[in-house]
Amino acid sequence: MDIETLKAQNPDHWNKAAAIRALTLDAVAAANSGHSGMPIGMADVATVLFEKHLKFDASRPDWHDRDRFILSAGHGSMLLYSLLYLCGDPEITLDQVKNFRQWGAKTAGHPENFLAKGIETTTGPLGQGIANSVGFAMAEEALRARFGKKLVDHHTYVIAGDGCLMEGVSHEAIGIAGRQELSRLIVFWDNNNITIDGTVELSDRTDQVARFTAAGWHVQEIDGHNPAEIDAAIAAAKKDKRPSMIACKTHIALGHAAQDTSKGHGALTNADQNAAAKAVWGWTTGPFEVPADIKTAWEAIGSRGASERAEWETRLAGMSASRQAEFARTMAGDAPKKLSSTIKALKKQISETAPKVATRKSSEMVLEVVNPIVPETIGGSADLTGSNNTKTGDLGVFDVDNRKGRYVYWGIREHGMASAMNGMALHGGIRPYGGTFMCFTDYARPAMRLSALMRIPTVYVMTHDSIGLGEDGPTHQPVEHLAISRATPNTLVFRPADTVETAEAWEIALTQTKTPSVLSLTRQNLATVRTEHKTKNLTAQGAYVLADAEGKRQAILMATGSEVEIAMAARDILQAEGIGTRVVSMPCWELFEEQDEAYRKRVLPGGPVRVAVEAGVRFGWDRWLFGERGKREKSGFVGMHGFGASAPAETLYEKFGITAEAVAQKVRDLVEGRWQPDPRA
Ligand SMILES: Cc1ncc(C[n+]2csc(CCOP(=O)(O)OP(=O)(O)O)c2C)c(N)n1
Ligand SMILES: [Mg+2]
């Protein structure tokens, strides 16, 4: 259908959609940057969705039972901002739209979830939104099963572009959504056949309809500019028991000189061309001006759900006080009161019995006591359940016929798992944790970075965290992954030394509201080093003195995880030789960094020589070797200098020189003034 016919057939719809198109054009032109074509192309789909289907109340974008709208094609951010402004979202004002992409504005280049409540997730890295949405839809299923349809009864809608569907993570997301029959997940594919470099044909010939169908989705193909077809497709999608993909044939930059070309993808800033496009759309008002009748029509859409929201609040208020309180606690992400005492009891028992177990097993021991009292956890693993020790007896399996199950078999989909966990956390009411091998942090990494950027408390259970995993060899032995995780802002990286520290780390991770955690856990058994029970969470200080020097303090050994035991053995050797040696356990650098300087100096005073021991690369350790009052010539590192190898763990520690004797020798050299720059460090 040509534009004139579309306009004539449904002028009310056309004008509402044109408001999105005009605001997009104006905001991008004013910023002289951004992406005009996608919002212009998808304006009709978005208008029908918001007008006819989306359950929301624009004045209350934090209403728990709203439908979620995920803009996976995040470069088209002006589509979202236009919708929020037009509907009357209190945060996205006209001023914000005018300040698109400027310092301090909520209307950032790509949508940022923490800038306004109406922005459900941060998108821009293509594919993330569609993968997040799987988690949103799973969270809705789980919460509906727990709290009932009266409180939880909504859909997740997604707009994804060619780029989102080309990214590998979309494959992982589509697969798990199909298997889990997430019927309330509805994805619109902006099928405009254009990406930045040109037409899709330059790089892809995938039959997306066949692809989604093969993964178990309900698929429809429509004209993405025809409001009646859009409406009918959404209605059919809502009825189907499978997740739905609606392939919307659209024209990027519809009505503009750049229509149907890759030029239409980016910023359309040519004033004459923009004026001509507005004339084609029948838009006659000045920049950022929406005629009053059209704005009023949009505001009516924005308040369409107000009564439904009020009814929902009445239903909630009619429930028992304890149910209301539990719902509020769950949605706020507050940990249950019993968590702290449960962790303390476990610590006491462990300190008394001093088991020799791998910290991945320690993590399971913690989860066995935590999961029964924290009903909002949803655990899972990317096909390594028996290795990651993430499944506890009480959880049950999340499945089509058991939405109360709290364990997800994610399959071999580290990236999809991480991104979906982010979606669960963003939805609210769920505390997701998921496991894989530490080495496959790489496969989950784009989503791990977004957990940190989005300020959400996703927990990553990363086991087999060093050469200590042994025979599987260097493909599976992380050496740089601790450094990568620690380099990421707003991420807590825990490498606990035993079950007590593991319990403390879990307590911290489960009480975060804005920070993700990475738990770096061993495959191999470790001795309990915390044999003296302390109720205080020492891991919360990041680092602490585990064993102090006897006699004159000449050396400080800093270690994490499996190497704390090695540092303790080195201390025994050195003390026997009369070299007073302190061992500092450093399970979480980020928390140690947050302590005041006085505490850090008490733990790491200047003077003694310092040696760090960690079965990973040195990168980052200089902060503690030279930091505060450490000196280069009085410090050393015992760890990895390259990739590992395939052999039994004990052999590897021996061959790579990560032993108590090697640590002791390093200390002797430093104490006796034989410092050598390490050529491999
Ligand atoms: C992971 C990732 N890779 C690359 C980009 C840069 N990028 C932004 S949009 C885009 C093209 C996307 O094409 P499509 O989804 O079809 O969007 P359209 O051009 O139709 O608006 C690219 C490559 C990105 N944002 N994220
Ligand atoms: Mg495209």
XYZ file of C-alpha atoms and ligand atoms in Angstrom:
708
model
C 0.000 0.000 0.000
C 1.255 3.466 -0.790
C 1.302 6.235 1.776
C -1.683 8.135 0.377
C -3.882 5.043 0.591
C -2.705 4.317 4.151
C -3.433 7.890 5.187
C -6.881 7.851 3.624
C -7.855 4.470 5.040
C -7.164 5.278 8.646
C -6.265 8.934 9.178
C -6.489 8.708 12.986
C -3.971 5.929 13.071
C -1.816 7.633 10.487
C -1.578 10.864 12.448
C -0.666 9.127 15.662
C 2.084 7.195 13.926
C 3.200 10.365 12.137
C 3.752 11.993 15.537
C 6.373 9.338 16.291
C 7.943 9.858 12.884
C 8.084 13.641 13.204
C 9.456 13.627 16.762
C 12.122 11.155 15.696
C 13.138 13.254 12.727
C 13.288 16.429 14.845
C 15.190 14.912 17.768
C 17.789 13.210 15.586
C 18.240 16.353 13.492
C 18.644 18.491 16.630
C 21.216 16.091 18.077
C 22.826 15.751 14.673
C 23.198 12.076 15.500
C 21.090 9.020 16.109
C 18.969 6.657 14.066
C 15.910 7.960 12.267
C 14.918 5.154 9.926
C 13.892 2.402 12.300
C 11.401 4.417 14.410
C 9.917 5.800 11.209
C 9.574 2.288 9.806
C 8.131 0.717 12.945
C 5.832 3.582 13.971
C 2.720 1.773 12.743
C 3.434 -1.435 14.622
C 4.229 0.473 17.817
C 1.121 2.643 17.513
C -1.215 -0.339 17.136
C 0.522 -2.205 19.944
C 0.226 0.709 22.365
C -3.271 1.713 21.290
C -4.899 -1.681 21.164
C -2.936 -4.199 23.175
C -0.215 -3.059 25.557
C -1.416 -3.171 29.159
C 0.136 -0.139 30.815
C -0.589 3.087 32.617
C 1.797 5.774 31.423
C 1.524 7.671 34.700
C 2.752 4.586 36.583
C 5.528 2.971 34.552
C 6.516 0.925 37.617
C 3.171 -0.893 37.914
C 4.220 -4.485 38.523
C 1.573 -6.055 36.308
C 2.219 -3.933 33.210
C 3.054 -5.577 29.910
C 6.751 -5.222 29.200
C 7.823 -3.485 25.998
C 11.399 -4.288 24.998
C 13.104 -2.343 22.245
C 15.724 -4.873 21.244
C 16.753 -2.754 18.258
C 18.004 -0.168 20.737
C 19.459 2.162 18.124
C 15.868 3.077 17.382
C 15.638 4.665 20.825
C 13.585 7.614 19.566
C 10.747 5.164 18.969
C 10.637 4.438 22.698
C 11.149 8.042 23.809
C 8.454 9.282 21.415
C 6.003 6.695 22.728
C 6.739 7.525 26.355
C 6.473 11.268 25.795
C 3.306 11.021 23.720
C 1.586 8.749 26.246
C 2.413 11.076 29.134
C 5.195 9.249 30.946
C 6.131 11.578 33.831
C 9.864 11.264 33.225
C 10.166 11.497 29.462
C 9.000 15.076 28.926
C 9.178 17.150 25.758
C 12.302 18.759 27.191
C 13.898 15.356 27.424
C 12.993 14.633 23.816
C 14.528 17.940 22.773
C 17.689 17.010 24.659
C 18.013 13.636 22.960
C 21.579 12.298 23.336
C 22.757 15.246 25.455
C 24.637 15.214 28.758
C 22.360 14.511 31.693
C 19.305 13.689 29.576
C 17.215 10.583 30.211
C 16.957 10.235 26.453
C 20.406 8.715 25.962
C 21.672 7.537 22.591
C 20.519 4.020 23.421
C 17.859 3.259 26.063
C 19.353 2.979 29.570
C 17.135 1.135 32.030
C 18.234 3.140 35.058
C 17.485 6.559 33.556
C 13.686 6.244 33.522
C 11.190 3.720 34.844
C 9.555 3.431 31.438
C 12.764 1.987 30.002
C 12.640 -1.729 30.786
C 16.153 -2.672 29.744
C 19.330 -1.304 28.278
C 19.639 -2.152 24.615
C 21.982 -1.212 21.834
C 24.212 -4.265 21.747
C 22.050 -6.052 19.179
C 20.368 -9.275 20.237
C 20.415 -8.511 23.949
C 16.842 -7.255 24.109
C 15.330 -10.344 22.530
C 17.416 -12.548 24.847
C 16.458 -10.442 27.888
C 12.829 -10.820 26.900
C 13.026 -14.588 27.343
C 13.923 -13.934 30.981
C 11.127 -11.367 31.309
C 8.633 -13.921 30.031
C 9.997 -16.681 32.285
C 9.840 -14.352 35.284
C 6.206 -13.616 34.499
C 5.414 -17.341 34.312
C 7.229 -18.062 37.590
C 5.609 -15.196 39.470
C 2.150 -16.022 38.122
C 2.627 -19.557 39.386
C 3.687 -18.232 42.780
C 1.338 -15.298 43.340
C -1.571 -16.144 41.036
C -3.167 -14.548 38.004
C -4.850 -11.860 40.051
C -1.472 -10.234 40.624
C 0.631 -11.417 37.719
C -0.915 -11.582 34.267
C 1.012 -9.827 31.536
C 2.818 -10.152 28.217
C 6.289 -9.325 26.957
C 6.482 -7.548 23.592
C 9.721 -7.097 21.697
C 10.820 -5.183 18.629
C 13.839 -6.816 17.051
C 15.605 -5.845 13.848
C 17.542 -7.754 11.230
C 20.646 -7.193 13.345
C 19.112 -8.706 16.494
C 18.132 -11.809 14.564
C 21.554 -12.137 12.961
C 23.389 -12.018 16.289
C 24.159 -15.468 17.686
C 22.519 -14.803 21.034
C 19.131 -14.603 19.308
C 19.540 -18.254 18.338
C 20.041 -19.227 21.970
C 17.077 -17.107 23.029
C 14.738 -18.443 20.366
C 15.666 -22.021 21.173
C 14.940 -21.851 24.877
C 11.758 -19.774 24.356
C 10.419 -22.343 21.915
C 11.262 -25.255 24.205
C 9.676 -23.519 27.196
C 6.562 -22.555 25.192
C 6.658 -18.986 26.430
C 3.254 -18.143 25.007
C 3.211 -14.630 26.391
C 6.325 -13.616 24.513
C 5.571 -11.777 21.278
C 8.384 -10.587 19.027
C 7.941 -8.171 16.140
C 10.648 -8.528 13.537
C 11.293 -5.246 11.760
C 11.703 -6.945 8.417
C 13.032 -3.965 6.447
C 15.812 -5.840 4.666
C 18.307 -3.078 5.517
C 21.309 -2.948 7.806
C 24.188 -0.470 7.944
C 26.246 -1.893 5.104
C 23.346 -2.316 2.709
C 20.682 -4.939 2.122
C 20.503 -8.043 4.301
C 21.405 -10.114 1.233
C 24.992 -8.838 1.535
C 25.497 -11.176 4.458
C 22.483 -13.367 5.113
C 19.837 -15.511 3.437
C 18.269 -17.075 6.495
C 14.592 -17.828 6.150
C 13.584 -16.309 9.495
C 10.045 -17.628 9.275
C 11.318 -21.176 8.830
C 13.902 -20.630 11.542
C 11.434 -19.513 14.199
C 8.961 -22.179 13.144
C 11.665 -24.816 13.493
C 12.341 -23.636 17.037
C 8.704 -24.136 17.985
C 7.350 -20.627 17.510
C 4.066 -19.426 16.085
C 4.931 -17.235 13.112
C 2.888 -14.762 11.065
C 3.870 -12.530 8.174
C 2.226 -9.158 7.779
C 2.497 -5.742 6.172
C 4.017 -3.736 9.025
C 2.317 -0.545 7.866
C -1.223 -1.896 7.781
C -2.896 -1.259 11.145
C -5.633 -3.839 10.648
C -3.121 -6.573 9.860
C -0.957 -5.578 12.819
C -3.921 -5.656 15.173
C -5.123 -9.035 13.926
C -1.637 -10.535 14.168
C -1.195 -9.425 17.769
C -4.601 -10.826 18.668
C -3.696 -14.161 17.097
C -0.298 -14.176 18.778
C -1.881 -13.685 22.186
C -4.131 -16.690 21.604
C -1.437 -19.102 20.496
C 0.202 -21.395 23.034
C 3.664 -20.880 21.562
C 5.879 -17.804 21.638
C 5.045 -15.659 18.634
C 7.092 -13.984 15.982
C 5.365 -11.491 13.739
C 7.427 -10.756 10.645
C 6.520 -7.164 9.851
C 7.425 -6.158 6.308
C 8.360 -2.516 6.670
C 10.100 0.289 4.847
C 12.954 1.862 6.741
C 12.555 5.678 6.774
C 9.123 5.402 5.129
C 8.302 8.461 3.055
C 11.787 9.954 3.310
C 14.277 10.322 0.467
C 16.348 7.665 2.223
C 13.482 5.132 2.319
C 14.535 1.516 1.735
C 18.242 2.346 1.712
C 20.965 1.920 4.287
C 21.232 5.727 4.361
C 17.917 5.589 6.157
C 19.452 3.643 9.030
C 21.366 6.498 10.629
C 20.835 10.191 11.265
C 18.649 11.904 8.669
C 19.687 15.525 9.007
C 19.162 17.088 5.583
C 16.632 19.870 6.262
C 15.095 19.870 2.784
C 14.691 16.124 2.709
C 13.223 16.154 6.191
C 10.744 18.873 5.250
C 9.759 16.880 2.185
C 9.219 13.756 4.324
C 6.985 15.684 6.704
C 4.982 16.951 3.736
C 4.525 13.361 2.552
C 3.316 12.396 6.037
C 0.931 15.374 6.047
C 2.729 16.839 9.059
C 2.517 20.607 9.032
C 3.507 21.798 12.499
C 6.955 23.076 13.519
C 9.761 21.083 15.087
C 8.755 19.123 18.232
C 5.182 20.380 17.892
C 2.462 17.764 18.119
C -1.016 19.106 17.315
C -3.181 19.153 20.441
C -5.759 16.675 19.149
C -3.083 14.135 18.311
C -1.339 14.583 21.661
C -4.689 14.181 23.415
C -5.362 10.994 21.486
C -1.984 9.635 22.590
C -2.600 10.621 26.197
C -5.849 8.703 26.066
C -3.794 5.677 25.047
C -1.424 6.371 27.943
C -4.238 6.399 30.478
C -6.163 3.503 28.921
C -4.799 1.123 31.561
C -5.362 3.399 34.565
C -8.594 1.729 35.657
C -7.119 -1.722 35.180
C -4.181 -0.664 37.298
C -6.511 0.678 39.983
C -8.448 -2.594 39.995
C -5.195 -4.463 40.362
C -4.264 -2.312 43.341
C -7.634 -3.014 44.897
C -7.097 -6.739 44.440
C -3.678 -6.484 46.058
C -5.047 -4.437 48.951
C -7.723 -7.092 49.501
C -5.148 -9.780 50.125
C -3.865 -10.774 53.531
C -1.284 -8.489 55.075
C 1.339 -11.211 54.995
C 0.718 -11.926 51.295
C 0.944 -8.234 50.479
C 4.151 -7.917 52.457
C 5.672 -10.959 50.768
C 4.738 -9.645 47.314
C 6.211 -6.236 48.142
C 9.401 -7.770 49.546
C 9.811 -10.022 46.541
C 9.300 -7.260 44.010
C 11.609 -4.893 45.895
C 14.380 -7.492 45.868
C 14.856 -7.418 49.627
C 16.465 -10.529 51.070
C 14.374 -12.479 53.608
C 15.245 -11.703 57.228
C 16.292 -15.297 57.874
C 19.137 -15.171 55.371
C 21.705 -13.751 57.762
C 21.058 -16.210 60.596
C 20.969 -19.132 58.159
C 24.393 -18.183 56.786
C 25.807 -17.736 60.296
C 24.554 -21.162 61.374
C 26.144 -22.799 58.345
C 29.459 -20.983 58.946
C 29.545 -22.175 62.539
C 28.889 -25.757 61.556
C 31.560 -25.630 58.832
C 34.198 -24.086 61.100
C 33.585 -26.891 63.589
C 33.645 -29.768 61.104
C 36.239 -28.282 58.700
C 35.271 -30.320 55.635
C 37.696 -30.653 52.737
C 35.532 -29.877 49.712
C 35.716 -28.002 46.432
C 34.202 -24.517 46.638
C 31.727 -25.494 43.894
C 30.487 -28.060 46.423
C 30.606 -25.406 49.153
C 28.358 -23.290 46.958
C 25.888 -26.163 46.724
C 25.987 -26.572 50.517
C 25.108 -22.892 50.850
C 22.336 -23.096 48.265
C 20.866 -26.144 50.013
C 20.135 -24.005 53.067
C 19.463 -20.746 51.233
C 17.049 -21.803 48.466
C 14.362 -23.070 50.878
C 14.225 -19.688 52.605
C 14.708 -17.452 49.534
C 11.762 -18.379 47.293
C 12.708 -15.810 44.655
C 15.889 -17.556 43.549
C 15.821 -19.240 40.171
C 18.905 -21.315 39.534
C 20.276 -22.931 36.455
C 23.251 -24.037 34.467
C 24.304 -24.116 30.840
C 24.306 -27.920 30.683
C 26.803 -28.335 33.530
C 24.422 -28.898 36.413
C 26.425 -31.737 37.942
C 29.665 -29.769 37.596
C 28.462 -26.342 38.691
C 26.503 -27.814 41.621
C 23.751 -25.268 41.086
C 20.723 -27.531 41.614
C 19.448 -28.157 45.105
C 16.944 -30.727 46.254
C 14.014 -28.409 46.846
C 13.991 -26.421 43.599
C 12.033 -28.524 41.124
C 12.502 -27.988 37.407
C 10.991 -24.964 35.659
C 9.036 -26.363 32.750
C 5.898 -25.917 30.687
C 3.824 -27.930 33.145
C 5.704 -26.815 36.248
C 6.159 -23.070 36.342
C 6.719 -23.353 40.080
C 9.956 -25.182 39.365
C 12.948 -22.976 40.149
C 15.697 -24.729 38.253
C 16.260 -23.989 34.583
C 18.058 -26.373 32.253
C 19.402 -23.651 29.971
C 21.125 -26.014 27.560
C 24.468 -25.100 26.040
C 23.644 -21.409 25.898
C 25.906 -19.390 28.200
C 25.175 -16.085 26.484
C 21.451 -16.683 26.243
C 21.337 -17.827 29.862
C 23.151 -14.723 31.098
C 21.002 -12.395 29.039
C 17.782 -14.105 30.098
C 18.901 -13.951 33.733
C 19.296 -10.211 33.243
C 15.733 -10.123 31.939
C 14.490 -11.961 35.034
C 16.282 -9.535 37.334
C 14.970 -6.550 35.362
C 11.429 -7.877 35.495
C 11.695 -7.885 39.264
C 10.644 -10.515 41.759
C 13.314 -13.016 40.729
C 16.903 -13.445 41.907
C 18.567 -15.378 39.108
C 21.790 -17.331 39.375
C 23.357 -19.506 36.734
C 26.442 -21.573 36.266
C 29.007 -22.519 33.701
C 32.759 -23.056 33.654
C 34.721 -19.903 34.564
C 36.476 -20.147 31.203
C 33.160 -19.665 29.431
C 32.787 -16.274 31.010
C 33.841 -15.344 27.483
C 30.651 -16.807 26.056
C 28.457 -14.972 28.572
C 30.524 -11.830 28.700
C 28.361 -9.346 26.697
C 25.462 -10.000 29.060
C 27.716 -9.970 32.138
C 28.890 -6.510 31.173
C 25.282 -5.415 30.810
C 24.357 -6.767 34.269
C 26.962 -4.377 35.614
C 25.985 -1.466 33.385
C 22.272 -1.969 34.114
C 22.894 -2.181 37.869
C 21.169 -5.515 38.417
C 22.200 -8.261 40.854
C 22.539 -11.282 38.535
C 24.755 -13.976 40.078
C 27.239 -15.924 37.970
C 28.369 -19.248 39.413
C 31.662 -19.864 37.618
C 33.249 -23.151 38.571
C 36.465 -24.891 37.482
C 38.231 -21.621 38.046
C 41.918 -22.379 37.309
C 44.492 -24.951 36.209
C 43.179 -26.732 39.285
C 40.559 -28.331 37.035
C 43.382 -30.467 35.678
C 43.112 -32.864 32.776
C 40.588 -30.982 30.600
C 43.498 -28.753 29.718
C 44.113 -25.166 28.637
C 40.905 -24.747 26.604
C 39.030 -25.114 29.869
C 41.493 -23.509 32.272
C 40.763 -19.842 32.854
C 43.842 -17.681 33.380
C 42.675 -14.200 32.331
C 39.028 -14.412 33.389
C 39.437 -13.136 36.920
C 41.226 -10.084 35.520
C 38.491 -9.492 32.932
C 35.774 -9.796 35.538
C 37.632 -7.545 37.975
C 38.223 -4.968 35.239
C 34.466 -4.621 34.772
C 33.015 -1.715 36.755
C 30.215 -2.414 39.241
C 30.920 -6.135 39.493
C 31.754 -8.052 42.659
C 34.200 -10.848 41.901
C 34.434 -13.396 44.695
C 37.115 -16.072 44.877
C 36.407 -17.758 48.196
C 39.030 -19.931 49.888
C 36.698 -22.366 51.604
C 33.079 -23.055 52.507
C 32.946 -20.295 55.114
C 34.064 -17.642 52.635
C 31.715 -19.145 50.021
C 28.786 -18.756 52.426
C 29.813 -15.176 53.126
C 30.128 -14.441 49.407
C 26.657 -15.828 48.715
C 25.186 -13.726 51.517
C 26.687 -10.602 49.970
C 25.623 -11.560 46.436
C 22.042 -12.243 47.524
C 21.689 -8.919 49.289
C 22.868 -6.792 46.372
C 20.267 -4.732 44.570
C 22.404 -2.923 42.007
C 25.502 -5.035 41.497
C 26.083 -8.398 39.842
C 28.391 -10.996 41.371
C 30.797 -13.489 39.893
C 31.583 -16.462 42.116
C 34.866 -18.040 41.053
C 34.817 -21.589 42.430
C 37.151 -24.568 42.331
C 36.744 -28.028 40.927
C 39.346 -29.419 43.333
C 38.931 -29.985 47.062
C 40.234 -27.360 49.465
C 40.875 -27.482 53.200
C 38.727 -25.296 55.452
C 40.946 -22.357 56.397
C 38.380 -20.563 58.552
C 38.355 -23.001 61.459
C 37.631 -20.360 64.077
C 33.975 -19.315 63.913
C 33.333 -15.599 63.496
C 29.753 -14.364 63.159
C 30.992 -11.297 61.315
C 31.066 -11.552 57.517
C 34.800 -11.097 56.912
C 34.420 -11.396 53.144
C 32.382 -8.186 53.264
C 35.638 -6.374 54.017
C 37.073 -7.777 50.810
C 40.352 -8.840 52.420
C 41.364 -9.623 55.959
C 44.199 -11.072 57.996
C 43.703 -14.815 58.056
C 46.893 -15.631 59.988
C 49.231 -13.021 61.391
C 53.005 -13.151 61.645
C 54.578 -14.550 64.742
C 57.520 -12.451 65.789
C 58.751 -9.617 63.591
C 56.480 -9.248 60.555
C 58.777 -9.552 57.544
C 56.416 -10.806 54.846
C 52.787 -10.545 53.769
C 51.314 -13.199 51.524
C 48.172 -12.219 49.629
C 46.083 -14.973 48.094
C 42.608 -15.882 46.908
C 40.605 -19.081 46.594
C 42.570 -22.288 46.196
C 45.880 -20.487 46.687
C 45.086 -19.384 50.237
C 45.886 -22.922 51.350
C 49.242 -22.681 49.531
C 49.975 -19.338 51.189
C 49.225 -20.881 54.590
C 51.641 -23.748 53.892
C 54.297 -21.243 52.762
C 53.750 -19.350 55.992
C 54.488 -22.541 57.964
C 57.773 -22.968 56.090
C 58.793 -19.340 56.590
C 57.798 -19.142 60.239
C 59.904 -22.260 60.899
C 62.836 -20.345 59.429
C 62.118 -17.373 61.664
C 60.600 -15.192 58.939
C 57.453 -13.705 60.460
C 54.738 -14.040 57.799
C 51.176 -12.750 57.598
C 48.601 -14.312 55.279
C 45.886 -12.075 53.896
C 42.898 -13.714 52.232
C 41.457 -11.450 49.528
C 38.153 -12.979 48.427
C 36.795 -9.755 46.899
C 39.064 -6.939 45.716
C 36.204 -4.579 44.970
C 34.932 -4.712 48.563
C 38.455 -4.260 49.911
C 38.844 -1.201 47.684
C 35.672 0.199 49.272
C 37.113 0.005 52.803
C 38.663 3.129 54.243
C 42.363 3.596 53.787
C 43.077 3.022 57.462
C 41.637 -0.502 57.275
C 43.468 -1.273 54.047
C 46.733 -0.137 55.625
C 46.088 -2.215 58.718
C 45.684 -5.291 56.543
C 48.508 -4.396 54.162
C 50.951 -2.212 56.118
C 54.046 -0.840 54.389
C 57.365 -2.385 55.312
C 57.201 -6.155 54.952
C 57.823 -7.751 51.562
C 54.651 -8.721 49.692
C 53.982 -11.766 47.571
C 50.694 -12.426 45.790
C 49.643 -15.974 44.968
C 46.887 -16.673 42.473
C 46.605 -19.321 39.750
C 45.739 -16.692 37.157
C 47.594 -13.945 35.306
C 49.224 -11.110 37.232
C 47.109 -8.411 35.547
C 45.559 -6.253 38.276
C 47.655 -7.545 41.150
C 50.031 -4.572 41.009
C 47.271 -2.549 42.667
C 47.948 -4.558 45.824
C 51.623 -5.334 45.294
C 52.591 -1.673 44.865
C 49.394 -0.018 46.096
C 49.156 1.885 49.359
C 52.741 1.643 50.571
C 53.953 -1.453 48.758
C 57.181 -1.210 46.765
C 57.994 -2.852 43.467
C 61.411 -4.094 44.516
C 59.939 -5.620 47.640
C 57.171 -7.592 46.012
C 56.597 -10.581 43.811
C 53.913 -12.645 42.130
C 53.457 -16.392 42.030
C 50.859 -17.422 39.477
C 50.305 -18.075 35.781
C 52.247 -16.411 32.987
C 50.495 -18.040 30.058
C 47.998 -20.764 29.266
C 47.784 -23.966 31.266
C 48.123 -27.544 30.088
C 46.440 -30.917 30.292
C 47.608 -32.969 33.270
C 46.510 -33.824 36.787
C 46.049 -30.695 38.908
C 48.895 -31.457 41.338
C 51.311 -31.880 38.431
C 50.191 -28.573 36.930
C 50.673 -26.651 40.184
C 54.134 -28.220 40.456
C 55.124 -27.571 36.823
C 53.795 -23.997 36.769
C 55.572 -23.296 40.026
C 52.577 -22.422 42.167
C 53.701 -24.208 45.331
C 54.312 -23.352 48.954
C 58.050 -23.841 48.426
C 58.062 -21.463 45.414
C 56.242 -18.846 47.468
C 58.659 -19.313 50.384
C 61.632 -18.983 48.035
C 60.220 -15.770 46.570
C 59.913 -14.375 50.098
C 63.449 -15.442 51.043
C 64.830 -13.759 47.912
C 62.973 -10.539 48.644
C 63.824 -10.489 52.333
C 67.471 -11.066 51.500
C 67.465 -8.411 48.779
C 67.666 -10.673 45.721
C 64.873 -8.993 43.751
C 64.781 -9.755 40.048
C 62.264 -8.295 37.625
C 60.193 -11.225 36.390
C 60.641 -11.264 32.588
C 57.383 -13.108 32.079
C 55.201 -11.015 34.350
C 26.402 -6.269 18.868
C 26.305 -5.080 17.979
N 27.032 -5.066 16.848
C 27.002 -3.991 16.049
C 26.248 -2.899 16.359
C 26.254 -1.658 15.497
N 24.956 -1.577 14.795
C 23.977 -0.799 15.237
S 22.591 -0.920 14.308
C 23.331 -1.995 13.243
C 22.575 -2.545 12.053
C 21.368 -3.180 12.484
O 20.563 -3.527 11.416
P 19.018 -3.667 11.704
O 18.810 -4.369 12.954
O 18.419 -4.252 10.490
O 18.545 -2.197 11.955
P 17.967 -1.183 10.864
O 19.100 -0.768 9.982
O 16.927 -1.910 10.111
O 17.458 -0.053 11.687
C 24.625 -2.249 13.645
C 25.546 -3.151 12.917
C 25.519 -2.956 17.569
N 24.762 -1.946 17.971
N 25.547 -4.064 18.323
Mg 16.999 -3.771 9.234
